[in-house]
Coordinates of C-alpha atoms in Angstrom, one line a residue:
M10 CA 1.2 -44.9 -13.8
F11 CA 0.0 -41.5 -12.7
T12 CA -2.2 -39.3 -15.0
N13 CA -3.0 -35.6 -14.3
D14 CA -4.5 -34.6 -17.6
N15 CA -7.8 -33.6 -15.8
P16 CA -7.1 -31.7 -12.6
N17 CA -10.6 -32.7 -11.3
Q18 CA -9.9 -36.4 -11.7
L19 CA -6.3 -37.6 -11.1
I20 CA -5.7 -41.2 -11.9
Y21 CA -3.2 -43.8 -10.5
E22 CA -3.3 -47.3 -12.1
N23 CA -1.3 -50.5 -12.3
K24 CA -2.2 -54.1 -13.2
I25 CA -3.8 -54.7 -9.9
L26 CA -5.6 -51.4 -8.9
H27 CA -7.2 -48.4 -10.5
I28 CA -7.5 -45.4 -8.2
S29 CA -9.3 -42.2 -9.1
V30 CA -8.9 -39.0 -7.1
L31 CA -12.3 -37.4 -7.6
G32 CA -12.4 -33.6 -7.5
G33 CA -8.6 -33.3 -7.5
I34 CA -6.7 -32.1 -4.5
R35 CA -6.4 -28.7 -2.7
L36 CA -3.1 -26.9 -3.2
E37 CA -3.2 -24.9 0.0
G38 CA -2.6 -26.5 3.4
L39 CA 0.5 -28.6 3.1
D40 CA -0.1 -30.2 6.5
R41 CA -3.0 -32.3 5.1
L42 CA -3.9 -34.2 1.9
R43 CA -7.7 -34.7 2.0
V44 CA -9.0 -36.6 -1.0
T45 CA -12.0 -38.6 -2.2
L46 CA -10.9 -41.9 -3.7
K47 CA -12.6 -44.5 -6.0
I48 CA -10.7 -47.8 -5.9
H49 CA -11.4 -50.8 -8.1
N50 CA -9.8 -53.8 -9.8
P51 CA -9.5 -53.3 -13.6
E52 CA -10.9 -56.8 -14.1
T53 CA -14.0 -56.1 -12.0
P54 CA -14.8 -52.4 -12.5
L55 CA -18.3 -52.7 -11.0
I56 CA -17.0 -53.5 -7.6
A57 CA -15.4 -50.4 -6.2
V58 CA -14.5 -48.7 -2.9
R59 CA -15.4 -45.0 -2.4
H60 CA -13.9 -43.3 0.5
N61 CA -13.1 -39.7 1.7
L62 CA -10.1 -39.3 4.0
D63 CA -6.9 -37.4 4.8
L64 CA -4.0 -39.4 3.4
Y65 CA -1.7 -37.9 6.1
N66 CA -3.9 -39.5 8.8
D67 CA -2.3 -42.9 9.5
T68 CA -5.5 -44.2 11.2
Q69 CA -7.7 -43.3 8.3
V70 CA -5.3 -44.8 5.8
E71 CA -5.1 -48.1 7.7
K72 CA -8.9 -48.3 7.8
L73 CA -9.1 -47.7 4.0
I74 CA -6.5 -50.4 3.4
R75 CA -8.4 -53.0 5.5
K76 CA -11.8 -52.1 3.9
T77 CA -10.3 -52.3 0.3
A78 CA -8.6 -55.6 1.0
V79 CA -11.8 -57.2 2.2
K80 CA -14.1 -55.8 -0.5
L81 CA -11.7 -56.4 -3.5
E82 CA -10.1 -59.6 -2.1
I83 CA -6.6 -58.2 -2.6
G84 CA -3.7 -58.6 -0.2
H85 CA -3.2 -56.0 2.5
S86 CA 0.4 -55.4 1.7
V87 CA -0.3 -54.9 -2.1
I88 CA -2.9 -52.2 -1.4
E89 CA -0.7 -50.5 1.2
A90 CA 2.1 -50.3 -1.4
C91 CA -0.3 -48.8 -4.0
I92 CA -1.6 -46.2 -1.5
N93 CA 2.0 -45.2 -0.6
E94 CA 2.9 -44.7 -4.3
L95 CA -0.3 -42.7 -4.8
I96 CA 0.7 -40.4 -1.9
E97 CA 4.1 -39.8 -3.4
E98 CA 2.7 -39.0 -6.8
L99 CA 0.1 -36.6 -5.3
E100 CA 2.8 -34.8 -3.3
K101 CA 5.0 -34.3 -6.4
Y102 CA 1.9 -33.1 -8.4
R103 CA 0.9 -30.6 -5.7
L104 CA 4.5 -29.2 -5.5
E105 CA 4.6 -28.8 -9.3
Q106 CA 1.3 -27.0 -9.3
L107 CA 2.5 -24.6 -6.5
E108 CA 5.7 -23.9 -8.3
N109 CA 3.7 -23.1 -11.5
Q110 CA 1.5 -20.7 -9.5
H111 CA 4.5 -19.0 -7.9
T112 CA 6.4 -18.6 -11.2
E113 CA 7.2 -14.9 -11.7
K114 CA 5.3 -13.2 -14.4
E115 CA 7.5 -12.4 -17.3
I116 CA 8.8 -8.8 -17.3
K117 CA 7.8 -7.0 -20.5
P118 CA 10.9 -5.8 -22.5
L119 CA 10.6 -2.2 -23.7
T120 CA 11.0 -1.3 -27.4
E121 CA 13.3 1.6 -28.3
D122 CA 10.2 3.8 -28.9
E123 CA 8.5 2.9 -25.6
R124 CA 11.7 3.6 -23.7
K125 CA 12.1 6.9 -25.5
E126 CA 8.5 8.1 -24.6
S127 CA 8.9 6.9 -21.0
L128 CA 12.2 8.8 -20.6
E129 CA 10.6 11.8 -22.1
L130 CA 8.0 11.8 -19.3
L131 CA 10.5 11.0 -16.5
E132 CA 12.9 13.8 -17.6
S133 CA 10.2 16.4 -18.0
E134 CA 10.5 19.5 -15.8
N135 CA 6.9 19.5 -14.6
L136 CA 6.9 15.7 -13.9
L137 CA 4.2 15.5 -11.3
E138 CA 1.9 17.8 -13.3
R139 CA 2.4 15.8 -16.5
T140 CA 1.9 12.5 -14.6
N141 CA -1.4 13.8 -13.2
E142 CA -2.5 14.8 -16.6
L143 CA -1.8 11.2 -17.9
I144 CA -3.7 9.7 -15.0
G145 CA -6.7 11.9 -16.0
Q146 CA -6.4 10.7 -19.6
S147 CA -6.3 7.1 -18.5
G148 CA -9.9 7.4 -17.3
M149 CA -9.7 8.6 -13.7
I150 CA -12.0 11.6 -13.3
G151 CA -11.5 14.2 -10.6
E152 CA -9.8 13.4 -7.3
E153 CA -6.7 15.2 -8.7
V154 CA -4.8 15.2 -5.4
N155 CA -5.9 11.7 -4.1
R156 CA -5.0 10.0 -7.4
L157 CA -1.5 11.5 -7.6
I158 CA -0.8 10.6 -3.9
M159 CA -2.0 7.0 -4.6
F160 CA 0.1 6.7 -7.8
L161 CA 3.2 7.8 -6.0
I162 CA 2.5 5.4 -3.1
F163 CA 2.1 2.5 -5.5
C164 CA 5.4 3.5 -7.1
S165 CA 7.1 3.1 -3.7
R166 CA 6.6 -0.7 -3.9
K167 CA 10.1 -1.0 -5.4
R168 CA 11.8 0.7 -2.4
N169 CA 13.0 -0.9 0.8
Q170 CA 10.3 1.1 2.8
P171 CA 7.1 1.0 0.7
L172 CA 4.1 3.1 1.8
H173 CA 0.5 1.9 2.2
V174 CA -2.8 3.5 1.6
V175 CA -6.5 3.1 2.7
S176 CA -9.3 4.7 0.7
L177 CA -12.2 5.9 2.9
G178 CA -15.6 7.2 2.0
S179 CA -19.3 6.4 2.0
S180 CA -20.8 3.6 0.0
G181 CA -20.9 4.4 -3.7
T182 CA -18.4 7.3 -3.6
G183 CA -15.9 5.6 -5.9
K184 CA -13.3 4.1 -3.5
T185 CA -12.9 0.9 -5.5
H186 CA -13.0 2.8 -8.7
L187 CA -10.1 5.1 -7.6
Q188 CA -8.0 2.1 -6.5
E189 CA -8.8 0.1 -9.6
S190 CA -8.0 3.0 -11.9
I191 CA -4.6 3.7 -10.4
G192 CA -4.0 0.0 -10.1
N193 CA -4.4 -0.3 -13.9
L194 CA -1.4 2.0 -14.3
I195 CA 0.9 -0.6 -12.5
P196 CA 2.6 -3.2 -14.6
E197 CA 0.8 -6.6 -14.4
E198 CA 3.9 -8.4 -13.2
E199 CA 4.2 -6.2 -10.2
K200 CA 0.7 -6.4 -8.6
I201 CA -1.6 -8.9 -7.0
E202 CA -5.4 -8.2 -6.8
I203 CA -7.4 -9.8 -4.0
T204 CA -11.1 -9.9 -3.4
T205 CA -11.2 -12.3 -0.5
L206 CA -8.6 -14.1 1.5
S207 CA -8.5 -16.9 4.2
E208 CA -6.6 -16.5 7.4
N209 CA -3.6 -18.6 6.4
A210 CA -3.5 -17.8 2.7
F211 CA -0.5 -15.4 2.9
Y212 CA 1.7 -18.2 4.3
Y213 CA 1.3 -20.3 1.1
F214 CA 2.7 -17.7 -1.2
G215 CA 6.3 -18.5 -2.4
Q216 CA 9.0 -17.1 -0.2
Q217 CA 9.8 -14.2 -2.5
E218 CA 6.5 -14.1 -4.5
L219 CA 5.3 -11.0 -2.7
K220 CA 8.6 -9.2 -2.6
N221 CA 8.2 -5.6 -3.9
K222 CA 4.7 -6.3 -5.1
L223 CA 1.6 -4.1 -4.8
I224 CA -1.3 -5.9 -3.1
L225 CA -4.7 -4.5 -4.0
I226 CA -7.5 -5.4 -1.7
E227 CA -11.0 -4.6 -3.1
D228 CA -12.7 -4.4 0.4
L229 CA -10.9 -4.9 3.7
D230 CA -14.1 -6.7 5.0
G231 CA -13.2 -9.5 2.6
V232 CA -9.8 -10.2 4.2
L233 CA -10.8 -9.6 7.8
Q234 CA -9.3 -12.9 9.0
A235 CA -6.0 -12.2 7.2
L236 CA -5.4 -8.7 8.6
Y237 CA -2.9 -9.8 11.3
P238 CA -0.4 -11.4 8.9
L239 CA -1.0 -8.5 6.5
R240 CA 0.0 -6.0 9.3
E241 CA 3.1 -8.1 10.0
L242 CA 4.1 -7.9 6.3
Q243 CA 3.7 -4.1 6.4
S244 CA 5.7 -3.7 9.6
K245 CA 8.3 -6.5 9.7
K246 CA 8.4 -7.1 6.0
K247 CA 8.1 -10.8 6.4
I248 CA 5.8 -13.4 8.0
S249 CA 6.7 -16.9 9.2
K250 CA 4.8 -19.9 10.6
T251 CA 5.7 -23.4 11.7
I252 CA 3.2 -26.2 10.9
A253 CA 3.2 -29.9 11.8
F254 CA 2.2 -32.8 9.5
K255 CA 2.5 -36.5 9.2
N256 CA 4.5 -38.1 6.5
T257 CA 3.7 -41.4 4.7
K258 CA 5.3 -43.3 7.6
G259 CA 3.0 -41.7 10.2
E260 CA 5.9 -39.6 11.6
T261 CA 5.1 -36.1 12.7
K262 CA 7.3 -33.5 11.1
S263 CA 7.6 -29.7 11.4
V264 CA 7.9 -27.3 8.4
H265 CA 8.9 -23.6 8.8
I266 CA 7.3 -21.4 6.2
T267 CA 8.6 -17.8 5.6
V268 CA 7.1 -15.3 3.1
E269 CA 9.2 -12.2 2.5
G270 CA 8.3 -8.6 1.7
P271 CA 8.4 -5.7 1.6
V272 CA 5.0 -5.1 0.1
C273 CA 2.8 -2.1 -0.8
V274 CA -0.7 -2.6 0.4
A275 CA -3.9 -0.7 -0.7
G276 CA -7.4 -1.3 0.5
C277 CA -10.9 0.3 0.6
T278 CA -13.4 0.5 3.5
T279 CA -16.3 2.5 4.8
Q280 CA -15.4 1.7 8.4
E281 CA -12.4 3.7 9.5
S282 CA -12.6 2.8 13.2
I283 CA -12.7 -1.0 12.7
Y284 CA -9.4 -1.0 10.8
E285 CA -7.6 1.5 13.0
D286 CA -4.5 -0.7 13.3
N287 CA -4.1 -1.0 9.6
A288 CA -5.0 2.7 9.1
N289 CA -2.2 3.7 11.4
R290 CA 0.3 2.1 9.1
S291 CA -1.2 3.7 6.0
F292 CA -2.0 7.0 4.3
L293 CA -5.7 7.7 4.6
L294 CA -7.4 9.1 1.5
Y295 CA -10.9 10.5 2.0
L296 CA -12.9 10.5 -1.2
D297 CA -14.3 13.7 -2.6
E298 CA -18.1 13.5 -2.0
T299 CA -19.0 17.0 -3.2
P300 CA -21.7 17.7 -5.8
E301 CA -19.0 19.1 -8.1
Q302 CA -17.2 15.7 -8.2
D303 CA -20.6 14.0 -8.8
E304 CA -21.2 16.2 -11.8
K305 CA -17.7 15.4 -13.2
I306 CA -18.3 11.7 -13.0
M307 CA -21.8 11.8 -14.5
A308 CA -20.5 14.0 -17.3
Y309 CA -17.8 11.5 -18.1
Q310 CA -20.4 8.6 -18.0
R311 CA -22.6 10.5 -20.5
K312 CA -19.6 11.0 -22.9
L313 CA -18.6 7.4 -22.6
S314 CA -22.1 6.3 -23.4
A315 CA -22.2 8.7 -26.4
G316 CA -18.9 7.3 -27.7
K317 CA -17.1 10.6 -27.3
I318 CA -14.2 9.2 -25.2
D319 CA -10.8 8.9 -27.0
T320 CA -10.0 5.3 -26.1
I321 CA -6.7 5.4 -28.0
S322 CA -5.4 8.3 -25.9
K323 CA -6.6 6.4 -22.8
Q324 CA -4.5 3.3 -23.7
N325 CA -1.5 5.4 -24.6
A326 CA -1.6 7.1 -21.2
I327 CA -1.8 3.7 -19.4
R328 CA 1.1 2.3 -21.5
I329 CA 3.4 5.4 -20.8
L330 CA 2.8 5.3 -17.1
Q331 CA 3.3 1.6 -16.9
N332 CA 6.5 1.6 -18.9
S333 CA 7.9 4.6 -17.0
Q334 CA 7.7 2.6 -13.8
R335 CA 9.7 -0.2 -15.4
L336 CA 12.6 2.3 -15.8
L337 CA 12.7 3.3 -12.2
E338 CA 15.6 1.9 -10.1
N339 CA 15.6 1.3 -6.4
I340 CA 18.2 4.0 -5.7
K341 CA 19.0 5.4 -2.3
V342 CA 17.5 8.8 -1.4
V343 CA 19.1 11.2 1.0
N344 CA 17.1 14.2 2.4
P345 CA 19.7 16.9 3.5
Y346 CA 16.8 19.0 4.8
A347 CA 15.2 16.3 7.0
E348 CA 16.4 17.9 10.3
Y349 CA 14.7 21.2 9.5
L350 CA 11.2 19.6 8.9
Q351 CA 8.8 19.9 11.7
L352 CA 5.2 18.5 11.9
P353 CA 2.4 20.5 13.7
K354 CA 2.0 19.7 17.3
E355 CA -1.7 19.0 16.7
I356 CA -0.8 15.7 14.9
L357 CA -2.4 13.0 17.0
K358 CA 0.2 10.2 16.3
P359 CA 3.3 12.2 15.6
R360 CA 5.9 9.4 15.5
R361 CA 4.3 7.3 12.8
T362 CA 3.0 10.3 10.9
N363 CA 6.5 11.9 10.9
A364 CA 8.0 8.8 9.4
H365 CA 5.3 8.7 6.7
Y366 CA 5.8 12.4 5.9
L367 CA 9.6 11.9 5.4
Q368 CA 9.1 8.7 3.5
F369 CA 6.7 10.4 1.1
I370 CA 9.2 13.1 0.4
E371 CA 11.7 10.4 -0.5
V372 CA 9.2 8.8 -2.8
V373 CA 8.7 12.1 -4.6
T374 CA 12.5 12.3 -5.0
Y375 CA 12.7 8.7 -6.1
Y376 CA 10.1 9.2 -8.8
S377 CA 12.1 12.2 -10.0
Q378 CA 15.4 10.2 -10.2
Y379 CA 16.0 11.0 -13.8
Q380 CA 16.2 14.7 -13.0
R381 CA 18.6 14.3 -10.1
E382 CA 22.4 14.2 -10.1
R383 CA 23.7 10.8 -9.1
K384 CA 26.2 11.0 -6.3
V385 CA 28.4 8.3 -4.7
D386 CA 29.0 7.7 -1.0
E387 CA 32.8 7.8 -0.6
E388 CA 32.7 5.4 2.3
T389 CA 30.3 2.7 1.0
G390 CA 30.5 3.4 -2.8
E391 CA 26.7 3.4 -2.9
E392 CA 24.9 5.6 -5.4
Y393 CA 22.3 8.0 -4.1
I394 CA 20.2 11.1 -5.1
E395 CA 19.3 14.1 -2.9
T396 CA 16.0 15.6 -2.1
T397 CA 15.4 19.2 -3.3
I398 CA 13.3 22.0 -1.8
E399 CA 10.9 21.6 -4.7
D400 CA 10.3 17.9 -3.7
I401 CA 9.4 19.1 -0.2
R402 CA 7.2 21.9 -1.5
N403 CA 5.3 19.3 -3.8
T404 CA 4.9 17.0 -0.8
N405 CA 3.4 19.7 1.3
E406 CA 0.9 20.6 -1.4
L407 CA -0.1 17.0 -1.8
L408 CA -0.2 15.9 1.9
K409 CA -1.7 19.1 3.3
E410 CA -5.2 17.6 3.6
V411 CA -3.8 14.3 4.9
L412 CA -1.9 16.1 7.7
I413 CA -4.9 18.1 8.6
R414 CA -7.0 14.9 8.9
K415 CA -4.2 13.4 11.0
S416 CA -4.7 16.4 13.4
D417 CA -8.4 16.1 13.6
L418 CA -10.2 14.4 16.5
L419 CA -13.1 13.5 14.3
T420 CA -13.2 10.5 11.9
G421 CA -13.2 11.4 8.2
N422 CA -16.9 10.7 7.6
S423 CA -18.0 12.7 10.8
R424 CA -15.8 15.7 9.7
N425 CA -17.2 15.6 6.2
Q426 CA -20.8 15.7 7.5
L427 CA -20.0 18.5 10.0
E428 CA -18.4 20.7 7.3
K429 CA -21.3 20.0 5.0
F430 CA -23.8 20.9 7.7
K431 CA -22.0 24.2 8.4
N432 CA -23.2 25.4 5.0
S433 CA -26.8 25.0 6.1
L434 CA -26.4 26.9 9.3
E435 CA -26.8 30.3 7.6
N436 CA -30.5 29.4 6.9
L437 CA -31.1 27.7 10.3
G438 CA -29.6 30.4 12.5
Q439 CA -27.2 29.8 15.5
T440 CA -29.1 26.8 16.9
F441 CA -30.5 23.6 15.4
T442 CA -32.3 20.4 16.3
N443 CA -31.8 16.7 15.5
L444 CA -34.6 16.9 12.9
Q445 CA -33.1 19.9 11.1
L446 CA -29.7 18.0 11.0
R447 CA -31.4 15.0 9.5
Y448 CA -33.1 17.0 6.8
A449 CA -29.9 18.9 6.0
L450 CA -27.7 15.8 5.7
K451 CA -30.4 13.4 4.5
V452 CA -29.6 10.7 7.2
T453 CA -31.7 8.7 9.6
K454 CA -32.5 9.7 13.1
T455 CA -30.0 7.3 14.7
T456 CA -27.2 8.4 12.3
A457 CA -27.8 12.1 13.1
Q458 CA -27.8 11.4 16.8
R459 CA -24.5 9.5 16.4
Y460 CA -22.9 12.5 14.7
L461 CA -24.3 14.8 17.4
N462 CA -22.8 12.7 20.2
Q463 CA -19.4 12.7 18.5
W464 CA -19.4 16.4 18.0
Q465 CA -20.5 17.0 21.5
E466 CA -18.0 14.6 23.0
I467 CA -15.0 16.6 21.7
G468 CA -16.6 20.0 22.4
L469 CA -17.5 21.2 19.0
I470 CA -21.2 21.7 19.9
K471 CA -23.1 22.2 23.1
K472 CA -26.5 20.7 24.0
M473 CA -29.2 22.8 25.5
Q474 CA -32.8 22.3 26.6
N475 CA -35.8 24.5 26.1
K476 CA -37.6 24.4 29.5
E477 CA -40.9 25.5 28.1
T478 CA -41.2 22.8 25.3
Q479 CA -38.9 20.3 27.0
T480 CA -37.0 19.8 23.8
Y481 CA -33.3 19.7 23.1
Y482 CA -31.4 21.8 20.6
Y483 CA -27.7 22.3 19.8
Q484 CA -25.4 25.2 19.1
L485 CA -22.1 25.2 17.2
I486 CA -19.3 26.5 19.5
D487 CA -16.7 27.6 16.9
E488 CA -17.7 27.6 13.3
N489 CA -14.1 28.3 12.1
E490 CA -12.2 25.7 14.2
Y491 CA -11.4 23.6 11.2
K492 CA -10.3 26.5 9.1
N493 CA -8.1 27.7 11.9
L494 CA -6.5 24.2 12.1
E495 CA -5.8 24.4 8.3
M496 CA -4.2 27.8 8.7
S497 CA -2.1 26.6 11.6
I498 CA -0.7 23.6 9.7
N499 CA -0.2 25.5 6.5
E500 CA 1.8 28.1 8.4
I501 CA 4.0 25.5 10.0
L502 CA 4.8 23.8 6.7
E503 CA 5.5 27.2 5.0
N504 CA 7.8 28.3 7.9
A505 CA 9.8 25.1 7.5
L506 CA 10.3 25.7 3.8
L507 CA 11.2 29.3 4.5
Q508 CA 13.8 28.2 7.1
I509 CA 15.4 25.8 4.6
S510 CA 15.4 28.5 1.8
N511 CA 17.0 31.0 4.1
R512 CA 19.6 28.5 5.1
N513 CA 20.5 27.7 1.5
T514 CA 20.7 31.5 0.7
E515 CA 23.0 32.0 3.6
T516 CA 25.2 29.1 2.5
D517 CA 25.4 30.4 -1.0
R518 CA 26.3 33.9 0.2
N519 CA 29.2 32.6 2.3
I520 CA 30.5 30.6 -0.7
T521 CA 30.2 33.3 -3.3
T522 CA 31.2 36.4 -1.1
P523 CA 34.1 38.2 -3.0
V524 CA 37.2 39.2 -1.0
S525 CA 37.7 43.0 -0.8
D526 CA 40.8 44.8 -2.2
E527 CA 41.6 46.1 1.3
T528 CA 41.7 42.5 2.7
N529 CA 44.0 41.4 -0.2
A530 CA 46.3 44.4 0.5
E531 CA 46.5 43.5 4.2
K532 CA 47.3 39.9 3.4
E533 CA 50.1 41.0 1.0
K534 CA 51.6 43.1 3.8
E535 CA 51.4 40.3 6.3
E536 CA 53.0 37.6 4.0
P537 CA 56.5 39.2 3.9
K538 CA 56.4 39.5 7.7
Q539 CA 55.5 35.8 8.0
R540 CA 58.3 34.9 5.6
N541 CA 60.8 36.9 7.7
I542 CA 59.7 35.3 10.9
K543 CA 60.1 31.8 9.3
K544 CA 63.6 32.9 8.0
D545 CA 64.7 34.1 11.4
K546 CA 63.6 30.9 13.0
T547 CA 65.5 28.9 10.4
T548 CA 68.6 30.9 11.0
E549 CA 68.4 30.4 14.8
K550 CA 68.2 26.6 14.3
T551 CA 71.2 26.7 12.0
E552 CA 73.3 28.7 14.5

């Protein structure tokens, strides 16, 4: 008889042997079954064998059987049969536990009132603006652009091509808070939150357990060993692995494990360069580290401590945003203007960035599906909705900063520090030293020198030496280079929109241009002539 009432002490017993599995068994790693056993005869409980081994290792099992047979004075074949029965029971128990873990969370059914208030949001004309307001009411302070981008990316999890996001910023700037706050707006059954993860952990999820799920990673440092399978899930939308194990007969068998996506992945880090491969597959959101954002957060903290935050409105906002996502369907999106959209030449990795840009436009359209006419492809019979110019305009407004960062040779943190330091140059003059930079940015000497080296390497500053004092000082070459980059990208995005608008206007003009009276009169004069010509030809054929 096998008893599993206590997962930390599984018991197998019959009339001859009593076997306790101390500490239970690990559910991960199907290629091994490591246990700590206590074996004794029910009639002589004080005489027991305690042994730690892998029950899939034939040599270790044989050694245990011989040791138990000698100490308990029981036949070798009897003990072997009991051990084999124990292995079978443990395998069944482990599979049952894994199936229970992989059981889908129950999808919450919506009441009529909940459905009505969710549809009211999804059908509102200013949908994105209204959504951003609700995100603010849910407790996310500031970061108006970043929070809406992240929410829309999280909504893309239901699509065949989900997007991914990495939050970047200095320690203590609220990266995790932003991700947690937006993650709270996602239905519980559609997300998986991870703090740390082993190298092979992804392979032991159920085959479709991760499909169309949002994976929230608190800190990418905690899943460093699992980044490769994570990237494969992002790119190929599935991962697979073949493992070998020994069965109870000592035979080596192979098992092929496959875990399917697609998944939407979100993570936080302070180290942009270390996670470049993951960052290339994701949207990069740089946190607002301005004093104005600090004041917003501290003001909210003071109100919360004073009990002046309306918690009922907060919960209502969370409920509406969660329920509205439950009404979204994975419908196909067609962008009829895609061929007219051009990215700036300054973009450093144009191919992947172009794909992300077009996919984000589709996500904005997808989120607005209750405001779009549903059309049917005559060839395939598939339903679809079309992108509007307004969707493109909203995307450009949201992704403007993202595209500028994609065009910048500096990392996000280095750019933030340079722009912050530019504000101090008015008091310092045209030149500055390492010491002045350290005081302005409040950083250490080595950190300041690292920034100087980066800025000098790409030609933003030049290094000079004072021959009299033998000291080095620096000069900013072009104070407006970043503003010029912003203007250039904005101009390209606006020109693309203008081109699309002009094309639509021209098309509408061709469709609605009235036919003049003179043209009608000429057609009426020509019609009798055409009839006479046809009549003459008919007469000739008859003759």
